[in-house]
Tab-separated table of C-alpha atoms and ligand atoms in Angstrom:
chain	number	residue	atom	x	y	z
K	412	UNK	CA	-6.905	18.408	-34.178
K	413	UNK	CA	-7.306	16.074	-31.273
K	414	UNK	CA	-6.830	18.002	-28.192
K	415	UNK	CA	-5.725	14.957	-26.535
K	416	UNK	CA	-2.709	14.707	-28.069
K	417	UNK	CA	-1.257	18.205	-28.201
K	418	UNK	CA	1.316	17.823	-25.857
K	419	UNK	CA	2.408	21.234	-26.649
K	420	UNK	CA	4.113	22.461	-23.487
K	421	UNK	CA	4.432	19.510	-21.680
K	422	UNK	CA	7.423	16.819	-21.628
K	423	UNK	CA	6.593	14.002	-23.819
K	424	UNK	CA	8.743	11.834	-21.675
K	425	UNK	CA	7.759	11.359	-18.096
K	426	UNK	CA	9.560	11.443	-15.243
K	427	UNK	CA	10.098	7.705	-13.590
K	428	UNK	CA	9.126	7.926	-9.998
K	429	UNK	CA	11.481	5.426	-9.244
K	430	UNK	CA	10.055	4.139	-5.972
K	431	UNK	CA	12.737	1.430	-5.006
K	432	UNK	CA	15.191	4.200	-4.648
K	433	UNK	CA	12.608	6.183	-2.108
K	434	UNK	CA	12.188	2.940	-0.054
K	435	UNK	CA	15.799	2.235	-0.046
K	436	UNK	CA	16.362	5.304	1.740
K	437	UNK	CA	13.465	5.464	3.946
K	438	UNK	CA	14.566	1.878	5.257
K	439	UNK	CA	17.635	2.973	5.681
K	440	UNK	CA	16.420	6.204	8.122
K	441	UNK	CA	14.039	3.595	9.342
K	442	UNK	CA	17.225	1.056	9.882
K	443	UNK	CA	18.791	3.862	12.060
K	444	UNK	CA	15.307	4.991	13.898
K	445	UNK	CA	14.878	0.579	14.933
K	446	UNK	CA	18.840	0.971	16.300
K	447	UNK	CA	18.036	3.528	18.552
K	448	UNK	CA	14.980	2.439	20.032
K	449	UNK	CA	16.554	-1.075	20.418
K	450	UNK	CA	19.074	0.607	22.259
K	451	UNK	CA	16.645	2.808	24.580
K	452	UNK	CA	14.470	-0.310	25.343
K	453	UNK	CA	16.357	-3.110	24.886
K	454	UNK	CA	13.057	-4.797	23.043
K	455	UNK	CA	13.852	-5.979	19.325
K	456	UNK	CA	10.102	-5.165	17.161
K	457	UNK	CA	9.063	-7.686	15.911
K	458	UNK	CA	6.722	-8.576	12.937
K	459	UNK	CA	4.707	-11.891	12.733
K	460	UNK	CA	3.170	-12.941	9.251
K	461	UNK	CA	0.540	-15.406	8.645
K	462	UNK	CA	1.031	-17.219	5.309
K	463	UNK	CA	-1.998	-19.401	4.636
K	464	UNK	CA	-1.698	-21.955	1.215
K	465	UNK	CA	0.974	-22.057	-1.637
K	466	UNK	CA	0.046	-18.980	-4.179
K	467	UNK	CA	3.235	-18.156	-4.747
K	468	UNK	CA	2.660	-14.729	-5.150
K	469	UNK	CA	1.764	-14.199	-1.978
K	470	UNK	CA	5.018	-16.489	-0.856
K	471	UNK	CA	7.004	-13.880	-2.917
K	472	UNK	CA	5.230	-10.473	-0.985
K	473	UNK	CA	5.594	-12.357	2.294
K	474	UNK	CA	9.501	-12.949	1.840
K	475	UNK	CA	10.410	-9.694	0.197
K	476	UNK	CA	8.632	-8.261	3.369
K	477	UNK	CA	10.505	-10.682	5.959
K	478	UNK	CA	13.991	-9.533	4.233
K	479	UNK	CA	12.985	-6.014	4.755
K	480	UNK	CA	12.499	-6.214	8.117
K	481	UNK	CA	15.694	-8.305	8.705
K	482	UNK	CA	17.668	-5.522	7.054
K	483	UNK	CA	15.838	-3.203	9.171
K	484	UNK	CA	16.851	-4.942	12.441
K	485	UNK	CA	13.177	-5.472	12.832
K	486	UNK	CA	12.583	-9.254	13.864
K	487	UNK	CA	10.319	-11.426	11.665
K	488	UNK	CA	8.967	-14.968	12.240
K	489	UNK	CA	6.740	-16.547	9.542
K	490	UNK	CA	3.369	-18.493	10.426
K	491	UNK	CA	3.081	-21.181	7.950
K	492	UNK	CA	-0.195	-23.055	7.559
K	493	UNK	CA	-1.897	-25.047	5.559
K	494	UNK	CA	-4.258	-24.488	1.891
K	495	UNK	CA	-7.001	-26.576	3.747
K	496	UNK	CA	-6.640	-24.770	7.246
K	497	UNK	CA	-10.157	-24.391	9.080
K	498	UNK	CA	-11.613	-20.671	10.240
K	499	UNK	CA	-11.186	-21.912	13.643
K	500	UNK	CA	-7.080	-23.057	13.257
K	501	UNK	CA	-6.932	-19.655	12.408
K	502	UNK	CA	-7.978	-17.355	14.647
K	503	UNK	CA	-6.596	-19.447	17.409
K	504	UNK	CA	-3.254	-18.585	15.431
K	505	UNK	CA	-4.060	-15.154	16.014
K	506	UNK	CA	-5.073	-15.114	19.482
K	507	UNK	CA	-1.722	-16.847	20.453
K	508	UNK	CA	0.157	-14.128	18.238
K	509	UNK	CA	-2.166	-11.370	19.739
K	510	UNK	CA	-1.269	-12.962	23.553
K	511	UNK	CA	2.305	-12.964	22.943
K	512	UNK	CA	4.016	-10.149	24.062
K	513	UNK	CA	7.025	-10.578	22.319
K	514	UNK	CA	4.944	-9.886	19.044
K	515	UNK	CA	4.398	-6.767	18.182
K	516	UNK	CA	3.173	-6.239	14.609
K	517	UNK	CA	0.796	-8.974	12.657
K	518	UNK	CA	0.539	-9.248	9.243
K	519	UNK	CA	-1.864	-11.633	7.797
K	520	UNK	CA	-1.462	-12.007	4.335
K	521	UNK	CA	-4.511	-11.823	1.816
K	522	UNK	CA	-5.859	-13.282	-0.097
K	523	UNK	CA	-7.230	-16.290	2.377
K	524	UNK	CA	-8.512	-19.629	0.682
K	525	UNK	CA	-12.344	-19.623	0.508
K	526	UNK	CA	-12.982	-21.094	3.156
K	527	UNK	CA	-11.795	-18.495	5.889
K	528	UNK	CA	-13.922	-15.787	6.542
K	529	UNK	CA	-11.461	-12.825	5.890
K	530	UNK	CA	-13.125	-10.025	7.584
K	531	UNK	CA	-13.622	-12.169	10.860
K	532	UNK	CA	-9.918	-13.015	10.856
K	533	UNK	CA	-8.475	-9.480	10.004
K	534	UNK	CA	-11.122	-7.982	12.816
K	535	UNK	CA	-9.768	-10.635	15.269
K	536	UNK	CA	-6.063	-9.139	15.108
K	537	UNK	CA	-5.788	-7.048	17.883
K	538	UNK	CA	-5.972	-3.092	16.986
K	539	UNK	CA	-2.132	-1.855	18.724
K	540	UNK	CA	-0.761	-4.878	16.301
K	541	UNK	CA	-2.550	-4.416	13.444
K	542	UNK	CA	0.398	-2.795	10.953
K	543	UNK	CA	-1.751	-3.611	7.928
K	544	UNK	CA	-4.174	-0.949	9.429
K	545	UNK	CA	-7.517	-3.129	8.751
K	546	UNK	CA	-8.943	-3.156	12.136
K	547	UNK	CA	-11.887	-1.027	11.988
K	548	UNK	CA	-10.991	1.129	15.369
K	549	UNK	CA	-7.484	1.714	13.107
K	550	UNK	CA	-9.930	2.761	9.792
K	551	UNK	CA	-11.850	4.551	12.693
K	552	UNK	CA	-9.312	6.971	13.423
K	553	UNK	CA	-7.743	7.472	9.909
K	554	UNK	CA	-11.364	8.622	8.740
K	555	UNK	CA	-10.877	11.205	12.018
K	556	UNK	CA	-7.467	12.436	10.731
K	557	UNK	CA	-5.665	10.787	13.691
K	558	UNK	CA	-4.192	7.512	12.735
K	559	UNK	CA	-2.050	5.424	14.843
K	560	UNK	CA	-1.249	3.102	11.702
K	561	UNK	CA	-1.163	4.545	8.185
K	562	UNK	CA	-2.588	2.501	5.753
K	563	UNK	CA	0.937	0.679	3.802
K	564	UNK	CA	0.085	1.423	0.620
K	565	UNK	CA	-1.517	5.001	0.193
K	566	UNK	CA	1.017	6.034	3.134
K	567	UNK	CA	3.644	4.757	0.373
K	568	UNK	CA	2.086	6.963	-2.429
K	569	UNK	CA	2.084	10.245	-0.518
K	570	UNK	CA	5.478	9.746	0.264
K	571	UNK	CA	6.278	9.015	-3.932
K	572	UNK	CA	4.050	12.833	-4.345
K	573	UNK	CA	6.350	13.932	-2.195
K	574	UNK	CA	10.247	12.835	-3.144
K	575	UNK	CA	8.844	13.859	-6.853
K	576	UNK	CA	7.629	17.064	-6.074
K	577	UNK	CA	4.179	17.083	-6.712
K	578	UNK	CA	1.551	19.475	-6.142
K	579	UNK	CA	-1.107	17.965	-3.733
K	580	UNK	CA	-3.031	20.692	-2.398
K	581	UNK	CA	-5.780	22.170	-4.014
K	582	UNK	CA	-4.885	19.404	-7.192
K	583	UNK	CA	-7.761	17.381	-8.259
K	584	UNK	CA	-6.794	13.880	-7.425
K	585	UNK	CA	-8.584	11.128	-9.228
K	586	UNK	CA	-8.459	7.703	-7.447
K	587	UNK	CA	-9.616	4.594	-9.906
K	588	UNK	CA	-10.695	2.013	-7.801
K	589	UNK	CA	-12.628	1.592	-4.251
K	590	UNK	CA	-10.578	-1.520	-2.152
K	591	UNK	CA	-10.306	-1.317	1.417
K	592	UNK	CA	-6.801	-1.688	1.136
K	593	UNK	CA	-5.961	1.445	-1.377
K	594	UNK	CA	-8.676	3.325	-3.075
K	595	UNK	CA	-11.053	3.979	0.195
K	596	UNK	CA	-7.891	4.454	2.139
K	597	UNK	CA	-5.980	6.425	-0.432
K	598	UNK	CA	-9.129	8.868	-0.744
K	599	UNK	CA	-9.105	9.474	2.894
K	600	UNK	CA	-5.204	10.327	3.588
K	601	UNK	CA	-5.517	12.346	0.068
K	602	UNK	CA	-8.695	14.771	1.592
K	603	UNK	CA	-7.294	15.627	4.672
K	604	UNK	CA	-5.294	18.308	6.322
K	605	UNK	CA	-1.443	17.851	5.988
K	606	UNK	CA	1.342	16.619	3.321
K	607	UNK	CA	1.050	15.482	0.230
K	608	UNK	CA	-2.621	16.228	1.193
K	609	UNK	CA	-5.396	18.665	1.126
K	610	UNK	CA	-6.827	17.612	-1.942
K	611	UNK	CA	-9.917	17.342	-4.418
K	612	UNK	CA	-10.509	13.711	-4.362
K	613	UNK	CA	-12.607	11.912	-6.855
K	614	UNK	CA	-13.337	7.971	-6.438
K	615	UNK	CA	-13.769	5.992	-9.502
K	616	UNK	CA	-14.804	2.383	-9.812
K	617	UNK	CA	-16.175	-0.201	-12.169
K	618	UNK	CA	-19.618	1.352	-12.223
K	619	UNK	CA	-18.885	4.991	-12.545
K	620	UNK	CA	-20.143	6.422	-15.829
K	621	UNK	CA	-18.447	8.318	-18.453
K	622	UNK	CA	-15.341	7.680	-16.348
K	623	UNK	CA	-12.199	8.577	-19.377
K	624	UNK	CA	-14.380	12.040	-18.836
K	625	UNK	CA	-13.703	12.267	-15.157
K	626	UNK	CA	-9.751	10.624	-15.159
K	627	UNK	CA	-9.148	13.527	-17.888
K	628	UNK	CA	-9.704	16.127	-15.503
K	629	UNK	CA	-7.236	14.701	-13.143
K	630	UNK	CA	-3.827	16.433	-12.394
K	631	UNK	CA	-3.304	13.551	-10.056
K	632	UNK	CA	-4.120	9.893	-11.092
K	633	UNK	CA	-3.532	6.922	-8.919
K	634	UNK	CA	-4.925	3.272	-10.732
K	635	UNK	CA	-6.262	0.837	-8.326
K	636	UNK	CA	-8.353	-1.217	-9.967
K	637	UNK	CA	-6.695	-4.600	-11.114
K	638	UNK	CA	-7.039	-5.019	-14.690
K	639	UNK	CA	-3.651	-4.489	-16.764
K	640	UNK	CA	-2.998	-1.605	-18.373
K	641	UNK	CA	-6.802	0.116	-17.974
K	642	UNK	CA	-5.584	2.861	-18.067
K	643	UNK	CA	-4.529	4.145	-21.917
K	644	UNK	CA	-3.138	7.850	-23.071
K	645	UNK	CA	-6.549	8.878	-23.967
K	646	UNK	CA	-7.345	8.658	-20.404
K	647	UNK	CA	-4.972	10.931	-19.438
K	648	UNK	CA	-4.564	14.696	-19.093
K	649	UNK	CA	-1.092	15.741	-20.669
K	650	UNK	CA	1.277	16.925	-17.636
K	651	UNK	CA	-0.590	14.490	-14.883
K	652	UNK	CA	0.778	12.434	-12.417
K	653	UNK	CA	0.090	8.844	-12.502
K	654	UNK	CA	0.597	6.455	-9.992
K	655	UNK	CA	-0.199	2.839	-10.847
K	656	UNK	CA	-0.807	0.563	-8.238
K	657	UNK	CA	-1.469	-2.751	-10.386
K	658	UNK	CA	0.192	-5.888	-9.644
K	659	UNK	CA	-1.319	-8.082	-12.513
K	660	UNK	CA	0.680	-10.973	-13.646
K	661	UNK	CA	0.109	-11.684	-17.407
K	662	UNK	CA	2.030	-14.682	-19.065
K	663	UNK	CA	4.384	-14.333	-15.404
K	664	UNK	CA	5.163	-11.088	-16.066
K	665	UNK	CA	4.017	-8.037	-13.390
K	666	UNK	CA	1.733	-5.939	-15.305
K	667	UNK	CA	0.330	-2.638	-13.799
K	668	UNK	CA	-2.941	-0.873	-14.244
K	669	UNK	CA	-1.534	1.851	-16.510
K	670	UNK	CA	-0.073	0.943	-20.492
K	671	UNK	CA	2.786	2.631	-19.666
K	672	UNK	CA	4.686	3.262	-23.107
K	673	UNK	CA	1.609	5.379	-24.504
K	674	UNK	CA	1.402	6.971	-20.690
K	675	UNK	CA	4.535	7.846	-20.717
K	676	UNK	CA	4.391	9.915	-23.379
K	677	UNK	CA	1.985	12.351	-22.209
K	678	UNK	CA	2.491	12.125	-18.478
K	679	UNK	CA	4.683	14.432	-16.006
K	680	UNK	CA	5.676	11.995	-14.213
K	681	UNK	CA	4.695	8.100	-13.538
K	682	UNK	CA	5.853	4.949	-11.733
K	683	UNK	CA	6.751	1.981	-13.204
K	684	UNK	CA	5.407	-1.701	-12.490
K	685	UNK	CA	7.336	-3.534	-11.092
K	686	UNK	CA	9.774	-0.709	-8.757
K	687	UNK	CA	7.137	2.039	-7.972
K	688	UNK	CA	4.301	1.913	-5.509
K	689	UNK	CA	5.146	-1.984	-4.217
K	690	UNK	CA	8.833	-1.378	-2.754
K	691	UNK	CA	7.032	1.536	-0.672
K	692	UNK	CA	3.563	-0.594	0.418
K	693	UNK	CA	7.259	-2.643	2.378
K	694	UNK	CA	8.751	0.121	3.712
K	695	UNK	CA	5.473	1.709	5.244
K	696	UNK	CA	4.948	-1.639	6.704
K	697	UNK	CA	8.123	-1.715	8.682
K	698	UNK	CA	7.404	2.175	9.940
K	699	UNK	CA	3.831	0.465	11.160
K	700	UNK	CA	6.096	-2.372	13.335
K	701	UNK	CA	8.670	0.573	14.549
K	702	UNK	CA	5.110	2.117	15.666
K	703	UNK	CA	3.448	-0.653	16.945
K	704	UNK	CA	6.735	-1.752	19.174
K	705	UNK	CA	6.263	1.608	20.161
K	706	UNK	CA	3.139	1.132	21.935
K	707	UNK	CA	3.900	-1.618	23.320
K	708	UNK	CA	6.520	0.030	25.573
K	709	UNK	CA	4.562	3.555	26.413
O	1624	LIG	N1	-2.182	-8.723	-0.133
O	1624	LIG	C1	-2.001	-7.755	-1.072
O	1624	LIG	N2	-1.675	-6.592	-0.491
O	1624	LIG	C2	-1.638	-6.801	0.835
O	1624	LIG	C3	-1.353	-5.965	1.957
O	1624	LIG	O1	-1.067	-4.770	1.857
O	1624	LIG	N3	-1.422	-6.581	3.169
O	1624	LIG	C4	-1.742	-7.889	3.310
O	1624	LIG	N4	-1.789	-8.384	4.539
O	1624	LIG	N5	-2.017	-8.686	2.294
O	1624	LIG	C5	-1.958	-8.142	1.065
């Protein structure tokens, strides 16, 4: 008998970490938190976001955000430019949002068309507006335990292993992919002291060996690596966690990292694609711009 599949003592349905219900309500605390500092400072936070070209994905992320924010009370304007924009149009975009005090949060969105140098542009936001957390002085101090932004998306997850109840510390916690945006990030919030922390993290990526071996051993796996549904049952340890971060569109459709239907089945719990980690990646980013307006004033 494949050991695999004996389920025995474990649900054989999942639980759906259903993650647009947890942002729902942590934009709605965040709704009241934005009232109340409005009303202490009389200054309105405000996010600016940098849309560069037409992929209308990233049109999609960057309006879902902007409505977030306006039912947050949070301000937004959107910076519209150009597919052919030069490096140098730019970053003189994001020296005049960096100058302006009225700004307090900027958001470029990625990806940027080939021929912007990305790292030059996301190091040239200034570090108190940086809500995306790129800034190497913000990855500075989340490697020291002491961020001042948290990283949208892992900051998202820990709050999902949270509302569902899951066991973090002392749970080995296998992370598939290395991105600067989740799986470094996600690695580093998972090791440290705290919530929905504290534990044994293991990084995966496309050249680890033998790697269904190490995901197996997981009681905790989070999918980060962009290819639709890489992750299958036999991957899986019966009773894990799995978090799926994909966002792959396949014949239009939003596809995550994880074939969910198999997963499912063998699971503890799991979050679906679309409704799971994304709605969360938004509501950390308004909690960044609450922070960052925050700054501004002390
Ligand atoms: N593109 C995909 N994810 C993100 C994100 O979290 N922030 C930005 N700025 N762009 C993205």
């Amino acid at each position: 008998m494949d050991d695999l599949n004996d389920t025995k003592g474990f649900p054989l349905t999942a639980k759906i970490i259903d993650g647009k219900a947890v942002a729902a309500r942590l934009r709605e605390e965040l709704a009241t938190e934005v009232a109340a500092f409005i009303q202490q400072t009389s200054v309105t936070p405000h996010l600016a976001a940098v849309l560069v070209g037409a992929d209308p994905a990233s049109a999609i992320y960057v309006r879902n955000k902007q409505r977030a924010c306006e039912k947050a009370g949070i301000k937004s304007t959107l910076h519209k430019l150009s597919a052919e924009t030069t490096q140098d149009a730019l970053l003189s975009l994001v020296q005049r949002l960096n100058d302006d005090a009225d700004v307090h949060g900027i958001l470029v969105q990625l990806p940027l068309p080939k021929q912007i140098d990305e790292t030059a542009i996301l190091d040239a936001v200034v570090s108190a507006k940086d809500v995306d957390a790129f800034h190497p002085a913000n990855v500075g101090l989340i490697v020291q335990g002491r961020p001042r932004f948290l990283p949208c998306t892992p900051a998202g997850i820990q709050q999902l292993l949270i509302d569902s109840g899951t066991i973090v510390a002392g749970s080995h916690v296998v992370v598939l992919g290395r991105s600067e945006i989740v799986g470094k990030p996600m690695a580093l919030l998972l090791m440290q002291k705290g919530p929905a922390a504290n534990a044994t993290v293991t990084v995966c990526h496309s050249r680890t060996q033998n790697l269904a071996d190490i995901t197996r051993t997981a009681d905790i796996l989070i999918a980060a690596i962009g290819s639709a549904k890489f992750v299958t049952a036999d991957m899986v340890k019966p009773g894990a966690v799995v978090i799926d971060v994909g966002t792959n569109r396949v014949d239009e459709k939003l596809v995550g990292d994880v074939d969910f239907g198999p997963v499912s089945g063998i699971a503890s719990a799991i979050t679906p694609v679309p409704g799971g980690v994304g709605p969360m990646t938004i509501a950390m980013l308004l909690r960044n711009t609450l922070t960052a307006a925050r700054l501004s004033v002390h």
